[in-house]
mmCIF file with all atom_site columns, C-alpha atoms in Angstrom:
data_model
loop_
_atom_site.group_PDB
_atom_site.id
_atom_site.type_symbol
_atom_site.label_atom_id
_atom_site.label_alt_id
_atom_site.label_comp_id
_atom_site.label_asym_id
_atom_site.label_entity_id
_atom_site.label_seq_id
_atom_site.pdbx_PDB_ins_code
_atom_site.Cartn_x
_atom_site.Cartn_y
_atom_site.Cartn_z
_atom_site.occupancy
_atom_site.B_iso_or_equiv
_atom_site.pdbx_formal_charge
_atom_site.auth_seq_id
_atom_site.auth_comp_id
_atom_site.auth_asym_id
_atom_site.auth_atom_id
_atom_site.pdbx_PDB_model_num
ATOM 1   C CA . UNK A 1 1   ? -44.117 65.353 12.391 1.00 51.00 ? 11  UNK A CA 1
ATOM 2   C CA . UNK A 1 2   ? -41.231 67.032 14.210 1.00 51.00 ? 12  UNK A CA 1
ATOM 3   C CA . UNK A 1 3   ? -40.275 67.033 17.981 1.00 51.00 ? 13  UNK A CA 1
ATOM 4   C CA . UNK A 1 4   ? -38.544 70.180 18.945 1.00 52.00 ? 14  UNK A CA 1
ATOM 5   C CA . UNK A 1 5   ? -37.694 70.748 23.148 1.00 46.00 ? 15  UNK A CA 1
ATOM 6   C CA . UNK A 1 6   ? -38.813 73.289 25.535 1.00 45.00 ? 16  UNK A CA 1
ATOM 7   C CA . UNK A 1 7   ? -36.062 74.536 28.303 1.00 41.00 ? 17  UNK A CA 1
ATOM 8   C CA . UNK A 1 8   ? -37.208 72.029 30.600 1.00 50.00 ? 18  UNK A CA 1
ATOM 9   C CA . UNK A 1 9   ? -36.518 69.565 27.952 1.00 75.00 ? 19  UNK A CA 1
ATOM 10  C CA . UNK A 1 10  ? -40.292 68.917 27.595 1.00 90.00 ? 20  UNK A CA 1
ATOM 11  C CA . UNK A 1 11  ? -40.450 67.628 23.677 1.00 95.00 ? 21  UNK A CA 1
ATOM 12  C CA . UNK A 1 12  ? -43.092 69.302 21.801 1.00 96.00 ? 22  UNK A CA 1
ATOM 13  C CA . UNK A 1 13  ? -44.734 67.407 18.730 1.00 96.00 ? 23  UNK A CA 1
ATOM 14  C CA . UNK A 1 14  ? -45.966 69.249 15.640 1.00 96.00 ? 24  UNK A CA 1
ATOM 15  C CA . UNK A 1 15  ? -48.104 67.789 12.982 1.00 95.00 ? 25  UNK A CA 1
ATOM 16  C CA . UNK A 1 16  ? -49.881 69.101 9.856  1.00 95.00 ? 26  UNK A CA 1
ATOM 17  C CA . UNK A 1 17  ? -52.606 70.618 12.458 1.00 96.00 ? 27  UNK A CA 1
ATOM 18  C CA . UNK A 1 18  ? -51.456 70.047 15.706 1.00 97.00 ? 28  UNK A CA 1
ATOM 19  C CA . UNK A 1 19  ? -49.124 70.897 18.429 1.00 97.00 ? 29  UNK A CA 1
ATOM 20  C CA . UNK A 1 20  ? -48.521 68.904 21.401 1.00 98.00 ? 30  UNK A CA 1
ATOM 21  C CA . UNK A 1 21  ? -47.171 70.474 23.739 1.00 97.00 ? 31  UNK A CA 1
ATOM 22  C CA . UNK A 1 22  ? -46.604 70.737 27.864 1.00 97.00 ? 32  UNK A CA 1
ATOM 23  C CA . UNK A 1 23  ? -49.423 71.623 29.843 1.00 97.00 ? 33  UNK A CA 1
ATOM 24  C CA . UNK A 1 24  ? -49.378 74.680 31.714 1.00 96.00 ? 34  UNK A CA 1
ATOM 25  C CA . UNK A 1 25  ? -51.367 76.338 34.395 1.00 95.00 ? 35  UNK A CA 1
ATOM 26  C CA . UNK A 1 26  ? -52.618 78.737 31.879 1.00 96.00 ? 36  UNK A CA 1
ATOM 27  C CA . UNK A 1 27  ? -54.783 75.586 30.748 1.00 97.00 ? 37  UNK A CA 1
ATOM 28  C CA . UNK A 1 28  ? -56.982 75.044 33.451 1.00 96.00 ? 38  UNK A CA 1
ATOM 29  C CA . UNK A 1 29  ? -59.777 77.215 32.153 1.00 96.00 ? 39  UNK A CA 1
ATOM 30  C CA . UNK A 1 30  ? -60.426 75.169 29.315 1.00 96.00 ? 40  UNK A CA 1
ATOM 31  C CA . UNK A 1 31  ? -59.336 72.004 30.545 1.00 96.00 ? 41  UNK A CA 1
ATOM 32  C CA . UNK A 1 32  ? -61.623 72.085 33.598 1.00 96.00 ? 42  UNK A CA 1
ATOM 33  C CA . UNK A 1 33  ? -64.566 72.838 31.062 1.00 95.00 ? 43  UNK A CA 1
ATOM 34  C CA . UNK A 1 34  ? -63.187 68.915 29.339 1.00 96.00 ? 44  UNK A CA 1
ATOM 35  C CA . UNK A 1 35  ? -63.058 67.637 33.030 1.00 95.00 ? 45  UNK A CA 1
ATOM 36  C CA . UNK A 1 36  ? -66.026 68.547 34.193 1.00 93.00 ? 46  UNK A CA 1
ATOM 37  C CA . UNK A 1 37  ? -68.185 67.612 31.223 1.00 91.00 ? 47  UNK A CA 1
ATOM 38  C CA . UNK A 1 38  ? -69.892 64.291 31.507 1.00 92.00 ? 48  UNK A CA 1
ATOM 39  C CA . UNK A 1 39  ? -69.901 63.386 27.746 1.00 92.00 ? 49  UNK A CA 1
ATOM 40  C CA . UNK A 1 40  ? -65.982 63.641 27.988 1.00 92.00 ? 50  UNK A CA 1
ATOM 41  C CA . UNK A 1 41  ? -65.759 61.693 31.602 1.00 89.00 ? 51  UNK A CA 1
ATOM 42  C CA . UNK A 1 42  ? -68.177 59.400 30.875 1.00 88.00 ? 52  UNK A CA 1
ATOM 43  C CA . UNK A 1 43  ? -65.567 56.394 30.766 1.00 87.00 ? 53  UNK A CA 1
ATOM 44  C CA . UNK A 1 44  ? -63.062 57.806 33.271 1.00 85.00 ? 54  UNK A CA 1
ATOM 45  C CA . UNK A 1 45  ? -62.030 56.378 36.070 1.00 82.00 ? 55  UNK A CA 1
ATOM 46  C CA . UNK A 1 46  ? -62.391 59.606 38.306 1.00 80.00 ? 56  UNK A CA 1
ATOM 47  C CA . UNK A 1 47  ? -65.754 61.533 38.609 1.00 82.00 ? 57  UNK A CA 1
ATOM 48  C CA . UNK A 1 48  ? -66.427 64.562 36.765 1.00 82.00 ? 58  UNK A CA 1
ATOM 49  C CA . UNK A 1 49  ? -64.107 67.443 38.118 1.00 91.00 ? 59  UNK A CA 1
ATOM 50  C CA . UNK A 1 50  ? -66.005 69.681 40.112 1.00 92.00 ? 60  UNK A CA 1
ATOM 51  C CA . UNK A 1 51  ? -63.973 72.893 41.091 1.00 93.00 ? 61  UNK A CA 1
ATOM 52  C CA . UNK A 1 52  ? -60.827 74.345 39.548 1.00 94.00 ? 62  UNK A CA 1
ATOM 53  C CA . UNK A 1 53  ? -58.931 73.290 42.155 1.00 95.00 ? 63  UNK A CA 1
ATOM 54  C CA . UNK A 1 54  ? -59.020 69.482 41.407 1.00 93.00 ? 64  UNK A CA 1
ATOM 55  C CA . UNK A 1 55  ? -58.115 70.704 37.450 1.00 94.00 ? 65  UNK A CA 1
ATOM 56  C CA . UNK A 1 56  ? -54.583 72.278 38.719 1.00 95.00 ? 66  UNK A CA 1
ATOM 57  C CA . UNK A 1 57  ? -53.687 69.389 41.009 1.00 94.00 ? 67  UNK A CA 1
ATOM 58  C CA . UNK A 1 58  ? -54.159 67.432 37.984 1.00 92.00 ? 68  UNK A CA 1
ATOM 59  C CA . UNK A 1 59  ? -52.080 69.460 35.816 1.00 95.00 ? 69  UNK A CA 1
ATOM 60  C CA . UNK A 1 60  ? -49.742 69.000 38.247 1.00 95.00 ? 70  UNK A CA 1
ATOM 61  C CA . UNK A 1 61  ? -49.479 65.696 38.788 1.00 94.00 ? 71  UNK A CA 1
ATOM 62  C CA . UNK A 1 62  ? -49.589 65.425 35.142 1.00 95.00 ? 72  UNK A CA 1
ATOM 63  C CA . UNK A 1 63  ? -46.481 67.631 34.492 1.00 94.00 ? 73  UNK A CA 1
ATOM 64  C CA . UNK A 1 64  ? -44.781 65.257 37.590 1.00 93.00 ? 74  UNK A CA 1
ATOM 65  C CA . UNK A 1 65  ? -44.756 61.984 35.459 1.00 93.00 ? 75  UNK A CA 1
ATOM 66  C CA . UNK A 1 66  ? -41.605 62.939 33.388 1.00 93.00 ? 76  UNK A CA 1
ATOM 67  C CA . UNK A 1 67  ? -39.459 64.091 36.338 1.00 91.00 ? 77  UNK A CA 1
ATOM 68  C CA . UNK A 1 68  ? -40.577 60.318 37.938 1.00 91.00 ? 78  UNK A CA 1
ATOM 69  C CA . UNK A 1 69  ? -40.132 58.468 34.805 1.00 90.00 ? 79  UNK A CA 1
ATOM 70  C CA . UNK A 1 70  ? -43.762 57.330 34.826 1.00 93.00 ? 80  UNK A CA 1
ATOM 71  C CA . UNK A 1 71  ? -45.033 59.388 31.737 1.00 95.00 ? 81  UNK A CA 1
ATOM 72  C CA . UNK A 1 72  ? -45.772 62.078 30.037 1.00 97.00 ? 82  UNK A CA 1
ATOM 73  C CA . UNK A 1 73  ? -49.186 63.987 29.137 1.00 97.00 ? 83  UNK A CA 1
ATOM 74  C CA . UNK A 1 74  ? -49.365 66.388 26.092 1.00 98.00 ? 84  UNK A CA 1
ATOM 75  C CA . UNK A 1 75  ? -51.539 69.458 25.587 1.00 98.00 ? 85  UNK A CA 1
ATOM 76  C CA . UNK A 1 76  ? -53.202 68.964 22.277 1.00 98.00 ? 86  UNK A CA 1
ATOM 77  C CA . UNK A 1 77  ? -53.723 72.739 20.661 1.00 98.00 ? 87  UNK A CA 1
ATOM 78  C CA . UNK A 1 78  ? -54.871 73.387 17.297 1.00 97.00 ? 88  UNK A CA 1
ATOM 79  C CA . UNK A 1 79  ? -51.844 75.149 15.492 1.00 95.00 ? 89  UNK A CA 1
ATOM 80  C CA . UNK A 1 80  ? -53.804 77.392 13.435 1.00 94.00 ? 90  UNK A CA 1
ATOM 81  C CA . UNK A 1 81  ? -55.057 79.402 17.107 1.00 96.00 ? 91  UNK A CA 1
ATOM 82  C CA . UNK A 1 82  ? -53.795 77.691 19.817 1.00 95.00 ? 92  UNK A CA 1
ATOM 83  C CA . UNK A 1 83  ? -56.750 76.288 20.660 1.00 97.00 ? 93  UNK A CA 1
ATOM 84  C CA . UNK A 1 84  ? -56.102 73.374 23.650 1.00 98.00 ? 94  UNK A CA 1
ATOM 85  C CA . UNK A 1 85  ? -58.717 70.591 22.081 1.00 98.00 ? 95  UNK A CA 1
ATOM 86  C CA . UNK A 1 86  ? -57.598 67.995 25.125 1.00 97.00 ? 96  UNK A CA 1
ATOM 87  C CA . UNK A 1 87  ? -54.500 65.802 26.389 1.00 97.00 ? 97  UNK A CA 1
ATOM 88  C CA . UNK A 1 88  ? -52.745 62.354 25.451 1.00 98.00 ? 98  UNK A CA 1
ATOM 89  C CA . UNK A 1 89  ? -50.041 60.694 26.373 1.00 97.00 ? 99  UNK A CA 1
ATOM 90  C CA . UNK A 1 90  ? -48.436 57.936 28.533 1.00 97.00 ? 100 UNK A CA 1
ATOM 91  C CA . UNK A 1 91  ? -48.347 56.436 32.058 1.00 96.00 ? 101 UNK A CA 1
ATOM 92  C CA . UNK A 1 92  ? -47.709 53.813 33.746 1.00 96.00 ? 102 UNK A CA 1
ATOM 93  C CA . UNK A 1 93  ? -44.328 53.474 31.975 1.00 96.00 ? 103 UNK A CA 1
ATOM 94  C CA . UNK A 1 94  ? -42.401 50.389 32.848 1.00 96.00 ? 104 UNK A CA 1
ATOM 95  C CA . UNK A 1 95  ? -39.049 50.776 31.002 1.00 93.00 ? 105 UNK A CA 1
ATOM 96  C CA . UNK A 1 96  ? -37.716 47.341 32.276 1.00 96.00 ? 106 UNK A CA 1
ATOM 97  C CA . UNK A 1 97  ? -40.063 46.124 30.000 1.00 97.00 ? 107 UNK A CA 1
ATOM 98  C CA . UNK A 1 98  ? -40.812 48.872 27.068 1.00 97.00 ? 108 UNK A CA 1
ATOM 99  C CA . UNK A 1 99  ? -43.931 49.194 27.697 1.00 97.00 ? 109 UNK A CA 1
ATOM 100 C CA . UNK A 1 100 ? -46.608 52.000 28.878 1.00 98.00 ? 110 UNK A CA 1
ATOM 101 C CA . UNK A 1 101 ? -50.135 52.663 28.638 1.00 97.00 ? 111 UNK A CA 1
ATOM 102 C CA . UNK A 1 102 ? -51.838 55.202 26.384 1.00 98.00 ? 112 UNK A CA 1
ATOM 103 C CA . UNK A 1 103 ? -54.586 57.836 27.645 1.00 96.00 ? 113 UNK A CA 1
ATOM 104 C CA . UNK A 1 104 ? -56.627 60.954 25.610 1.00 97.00 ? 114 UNK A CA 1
ATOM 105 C CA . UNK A 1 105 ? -59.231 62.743 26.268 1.00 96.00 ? 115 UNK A CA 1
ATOM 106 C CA . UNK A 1 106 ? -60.937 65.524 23.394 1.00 97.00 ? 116 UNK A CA 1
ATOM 107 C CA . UNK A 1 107 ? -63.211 68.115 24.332 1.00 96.00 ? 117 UNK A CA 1
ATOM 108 C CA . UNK A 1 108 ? -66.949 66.862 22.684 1.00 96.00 ? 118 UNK A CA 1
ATOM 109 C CA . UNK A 1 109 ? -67.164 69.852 19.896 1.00 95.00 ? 119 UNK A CA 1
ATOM 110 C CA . UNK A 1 110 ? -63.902 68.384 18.125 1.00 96.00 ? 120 UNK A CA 1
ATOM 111 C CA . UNK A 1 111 ? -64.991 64.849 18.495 1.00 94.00 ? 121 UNK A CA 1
ATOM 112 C CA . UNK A 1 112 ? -64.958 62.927 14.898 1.00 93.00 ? 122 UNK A CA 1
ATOM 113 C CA . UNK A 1 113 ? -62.871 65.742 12.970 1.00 94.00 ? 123 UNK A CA 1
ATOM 114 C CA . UNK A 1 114 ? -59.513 63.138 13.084 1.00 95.00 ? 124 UNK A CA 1
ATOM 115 C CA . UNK A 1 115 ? -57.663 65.474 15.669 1.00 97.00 ? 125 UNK A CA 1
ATOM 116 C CA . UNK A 1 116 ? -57.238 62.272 18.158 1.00 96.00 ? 126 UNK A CA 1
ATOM 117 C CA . UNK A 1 117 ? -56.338 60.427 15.340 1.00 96.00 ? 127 UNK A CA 1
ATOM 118 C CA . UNK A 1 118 ? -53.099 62.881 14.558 1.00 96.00 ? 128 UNK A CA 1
ATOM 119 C CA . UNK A 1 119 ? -52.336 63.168 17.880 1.00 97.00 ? 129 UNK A CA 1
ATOM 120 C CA . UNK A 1 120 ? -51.912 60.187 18.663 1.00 97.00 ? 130 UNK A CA 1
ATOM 121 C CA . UNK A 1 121 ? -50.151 58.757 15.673 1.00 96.00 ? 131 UNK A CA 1
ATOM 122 C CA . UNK A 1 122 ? -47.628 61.477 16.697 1.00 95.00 ? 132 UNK A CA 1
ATOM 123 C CA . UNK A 1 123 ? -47.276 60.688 20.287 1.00 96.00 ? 133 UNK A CA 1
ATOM 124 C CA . UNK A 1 124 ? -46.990 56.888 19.326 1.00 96.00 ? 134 UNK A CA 1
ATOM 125 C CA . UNK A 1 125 ? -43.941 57.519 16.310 1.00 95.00 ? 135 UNK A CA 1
ATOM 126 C CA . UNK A 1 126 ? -42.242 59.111 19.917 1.00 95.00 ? 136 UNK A CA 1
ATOM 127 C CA . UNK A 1 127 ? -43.008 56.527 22.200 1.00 95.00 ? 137 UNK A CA 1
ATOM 128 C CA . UNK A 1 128 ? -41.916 54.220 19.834 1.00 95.00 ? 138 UNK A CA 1
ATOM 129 C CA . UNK A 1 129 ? -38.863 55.844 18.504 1.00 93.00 ? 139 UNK A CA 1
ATOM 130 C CA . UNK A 1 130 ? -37.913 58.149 21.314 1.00 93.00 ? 140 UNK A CA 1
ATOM 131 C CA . UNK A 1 131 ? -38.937 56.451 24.270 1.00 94.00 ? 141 UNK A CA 1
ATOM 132 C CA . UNK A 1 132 ? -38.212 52.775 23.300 1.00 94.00 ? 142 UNK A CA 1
ATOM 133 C CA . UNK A 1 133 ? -41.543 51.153 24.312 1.00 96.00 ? 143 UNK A CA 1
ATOM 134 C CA . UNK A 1 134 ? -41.902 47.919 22.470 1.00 96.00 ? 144 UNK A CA 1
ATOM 135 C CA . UNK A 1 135 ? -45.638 47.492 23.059 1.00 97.00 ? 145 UNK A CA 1
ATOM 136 C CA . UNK A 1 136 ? -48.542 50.219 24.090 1.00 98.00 ? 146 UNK A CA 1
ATOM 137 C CA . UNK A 1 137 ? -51.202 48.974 26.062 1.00 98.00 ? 147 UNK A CA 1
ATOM 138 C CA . UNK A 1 138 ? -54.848 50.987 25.802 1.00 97.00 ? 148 UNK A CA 1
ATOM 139 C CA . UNK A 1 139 ? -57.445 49.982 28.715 1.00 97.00 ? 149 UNK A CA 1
ATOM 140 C CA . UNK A 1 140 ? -61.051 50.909 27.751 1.00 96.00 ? 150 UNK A CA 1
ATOM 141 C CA . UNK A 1 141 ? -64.120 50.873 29.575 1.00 93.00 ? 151 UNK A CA 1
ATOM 142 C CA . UNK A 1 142 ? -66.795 48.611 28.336 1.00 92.00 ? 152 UNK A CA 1
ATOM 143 C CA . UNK A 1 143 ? -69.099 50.270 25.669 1.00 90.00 ? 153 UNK A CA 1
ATOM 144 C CA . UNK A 1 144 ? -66.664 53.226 25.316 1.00 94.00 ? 154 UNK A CA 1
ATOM 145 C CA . UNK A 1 145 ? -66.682 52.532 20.881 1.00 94.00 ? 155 UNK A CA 1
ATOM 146 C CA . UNK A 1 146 ? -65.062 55.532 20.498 1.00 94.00 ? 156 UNK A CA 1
ATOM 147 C CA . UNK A 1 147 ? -62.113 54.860 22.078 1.00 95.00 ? 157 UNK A CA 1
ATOM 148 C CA . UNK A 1 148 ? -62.258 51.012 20.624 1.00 96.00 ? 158 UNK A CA 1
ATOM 149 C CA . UNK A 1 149 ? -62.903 52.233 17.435 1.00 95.00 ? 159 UNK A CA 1
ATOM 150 C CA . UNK A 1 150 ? -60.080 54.947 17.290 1.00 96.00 ? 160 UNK A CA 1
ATOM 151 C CA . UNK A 1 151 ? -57.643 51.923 18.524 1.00 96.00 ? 161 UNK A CA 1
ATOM 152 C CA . UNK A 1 152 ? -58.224 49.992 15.952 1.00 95.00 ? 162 UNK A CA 1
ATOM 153 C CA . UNK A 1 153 ? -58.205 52.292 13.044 1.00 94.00 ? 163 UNK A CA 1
ATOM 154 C CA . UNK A 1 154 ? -54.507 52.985 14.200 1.00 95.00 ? 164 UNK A CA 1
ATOM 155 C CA . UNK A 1 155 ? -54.012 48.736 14.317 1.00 94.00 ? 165 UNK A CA 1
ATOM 156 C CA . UNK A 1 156 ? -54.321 48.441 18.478 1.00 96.00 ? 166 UNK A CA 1
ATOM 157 C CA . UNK A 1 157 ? -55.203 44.324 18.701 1.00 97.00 ? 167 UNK A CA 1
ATOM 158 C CA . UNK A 1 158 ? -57.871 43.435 21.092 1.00 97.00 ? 168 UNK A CA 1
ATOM 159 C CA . UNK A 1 159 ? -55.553 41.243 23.944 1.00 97.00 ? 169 UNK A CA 1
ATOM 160 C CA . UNK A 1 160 ? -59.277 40.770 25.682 1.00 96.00 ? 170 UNK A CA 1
ATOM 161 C CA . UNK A 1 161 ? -61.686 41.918 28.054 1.00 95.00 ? 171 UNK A CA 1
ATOM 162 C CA . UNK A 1 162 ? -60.471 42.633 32.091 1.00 95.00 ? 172 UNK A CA 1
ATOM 163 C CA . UNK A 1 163 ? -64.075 41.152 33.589 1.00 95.00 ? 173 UNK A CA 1
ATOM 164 C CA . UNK A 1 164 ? -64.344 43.681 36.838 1.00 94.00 ? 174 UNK A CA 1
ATOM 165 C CA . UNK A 1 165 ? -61.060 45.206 36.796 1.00 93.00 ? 175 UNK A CA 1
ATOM 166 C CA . UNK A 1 166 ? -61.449 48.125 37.825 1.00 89.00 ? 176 UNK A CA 1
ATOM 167 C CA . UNK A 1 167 ? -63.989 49.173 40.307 1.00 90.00 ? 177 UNK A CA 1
ATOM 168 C CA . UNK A 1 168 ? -65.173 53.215 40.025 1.00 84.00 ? 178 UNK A CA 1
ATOM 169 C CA . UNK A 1 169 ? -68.078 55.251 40.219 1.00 83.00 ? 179 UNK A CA 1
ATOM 170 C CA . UNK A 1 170 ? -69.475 53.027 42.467 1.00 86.00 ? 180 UNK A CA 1
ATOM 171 C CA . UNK A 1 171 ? -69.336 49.677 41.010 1.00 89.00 ? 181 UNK A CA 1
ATOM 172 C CA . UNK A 1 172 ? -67.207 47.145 38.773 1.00 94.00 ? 182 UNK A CA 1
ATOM 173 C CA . UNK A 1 173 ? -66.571 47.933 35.255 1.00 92.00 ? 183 UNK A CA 1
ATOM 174 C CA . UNK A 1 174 ? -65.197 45.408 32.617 1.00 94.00 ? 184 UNK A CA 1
ATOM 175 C CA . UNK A 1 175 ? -62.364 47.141 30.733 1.00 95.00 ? 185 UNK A CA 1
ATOM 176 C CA . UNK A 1 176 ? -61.008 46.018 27.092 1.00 96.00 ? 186 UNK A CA 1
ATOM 177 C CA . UNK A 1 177 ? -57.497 44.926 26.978 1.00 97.00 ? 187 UNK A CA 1
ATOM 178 C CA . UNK A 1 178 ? -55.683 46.479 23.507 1.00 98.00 ? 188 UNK A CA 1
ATOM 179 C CA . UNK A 1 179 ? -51.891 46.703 22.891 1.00 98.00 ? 189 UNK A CA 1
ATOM 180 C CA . UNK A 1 180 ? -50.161 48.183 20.023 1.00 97.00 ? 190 UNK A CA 1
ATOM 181 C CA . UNK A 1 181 ? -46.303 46.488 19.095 1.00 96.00 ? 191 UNK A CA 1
ATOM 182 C CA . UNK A 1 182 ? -43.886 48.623 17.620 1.00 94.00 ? 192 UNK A CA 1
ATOM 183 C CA . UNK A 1 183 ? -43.333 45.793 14.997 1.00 92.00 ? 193 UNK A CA 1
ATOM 184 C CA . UNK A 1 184 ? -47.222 46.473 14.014 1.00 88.00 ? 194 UNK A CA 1
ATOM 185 C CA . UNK A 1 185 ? -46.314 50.100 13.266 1.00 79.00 ? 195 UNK A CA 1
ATOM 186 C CA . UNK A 1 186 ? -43.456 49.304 11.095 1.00 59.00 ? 196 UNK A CA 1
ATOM 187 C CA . UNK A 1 187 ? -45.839 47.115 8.782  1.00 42.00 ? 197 UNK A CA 1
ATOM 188 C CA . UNK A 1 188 ? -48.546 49.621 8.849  1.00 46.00 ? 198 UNK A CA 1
ATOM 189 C CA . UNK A 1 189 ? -45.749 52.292 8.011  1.00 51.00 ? 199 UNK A CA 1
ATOM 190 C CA . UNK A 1 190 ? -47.735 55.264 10.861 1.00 47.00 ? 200 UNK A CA 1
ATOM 191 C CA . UNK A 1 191 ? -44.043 54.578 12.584 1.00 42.00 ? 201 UNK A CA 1
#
């Protein structure tokens, strides 16, 4: 992996296949096509995206976290074309106590093919190493076993299960509580 910086001093993260990346405008397209699918926002917390519109606000908002200190959300692109195969990163940052949560998204067609996987092991070795978190915290949807699966091939522990705690779509959903130390990294050697 290597971190190189934009000239807003966004980092960008390479790995063998990937680059991660700032998300631009030029995005929307094919992030609104990830948005709006239901397979993808099955286990979000917001509806499926409807018009373009509610895409760039999102990019937006996305590409404010940094500037506030309460994140930051990568493009994921295939280095081989460019491709943009969905977004990770982290929000809810609280630095007083190193410490953020993790979120990702894939479009469906590169499910299973260990993109997340690499993406996320990168973004972590930075959060870890670059950011100084100390723990990352995942919150899952109940019955979302990709996600819980993907967590715990990369050594997330289960913390526990949030009964109701959160309340979208329309009705209460029980989440899954996982966290991820820095110390864990170290003895699985990803950091």
């Amino acid at each position: 992996m290597t971190k190189e910086t934009n000239e807003r001093i966004f980092p960008i993260i390479t790995t063998a296949q990937l680059v991660c990346r700032q998300i631009t405008a030029n995005d929307a397209a094919i992030l609104h096509q990830y948005w709006s699918d239901p397979a993808v926002t099955e286990y979000f917390s917001l509806e499926s995206f409807q018009s373009i519109e509610e895409t760039l606000d999102m990019i937006v908002l996305l590409n404010s976290l940094p500037e506030k200190n309460e994140g930051i959300r990568w493009a994921i692109t295939r280095k081989a074309d460019n491709k943009v195969l969905g977004t990770c990163g982290f929000h809810n940052v609280k630095q007083e106590h190193f410490r953020a949560e993790i979120g990702y998204e894939l479009g469906k067609e590169y499910w299973c093919q260990g993109f997340m996987t690499e993406a996320l092991i990168a973004i972590l070795t930075y959060g870890f190493n670059y950011m100084d978190f100390n723990r990352v915290e995942a919150f899952v949807n109940y019955g979302n076993i990709r996600s819980t699966g993907i967590l715990e091939k990369l050594g997330f522990k289960l913390d526990g299960i949030l009964r109701e705690y959160e309340y979208n779509r329309g009705k209460f959903v029980n989440q899954y509580c996982y966290s991820l130390l820095k110390s864990d990294c170290e003895f699985m050697n990803v950091v």
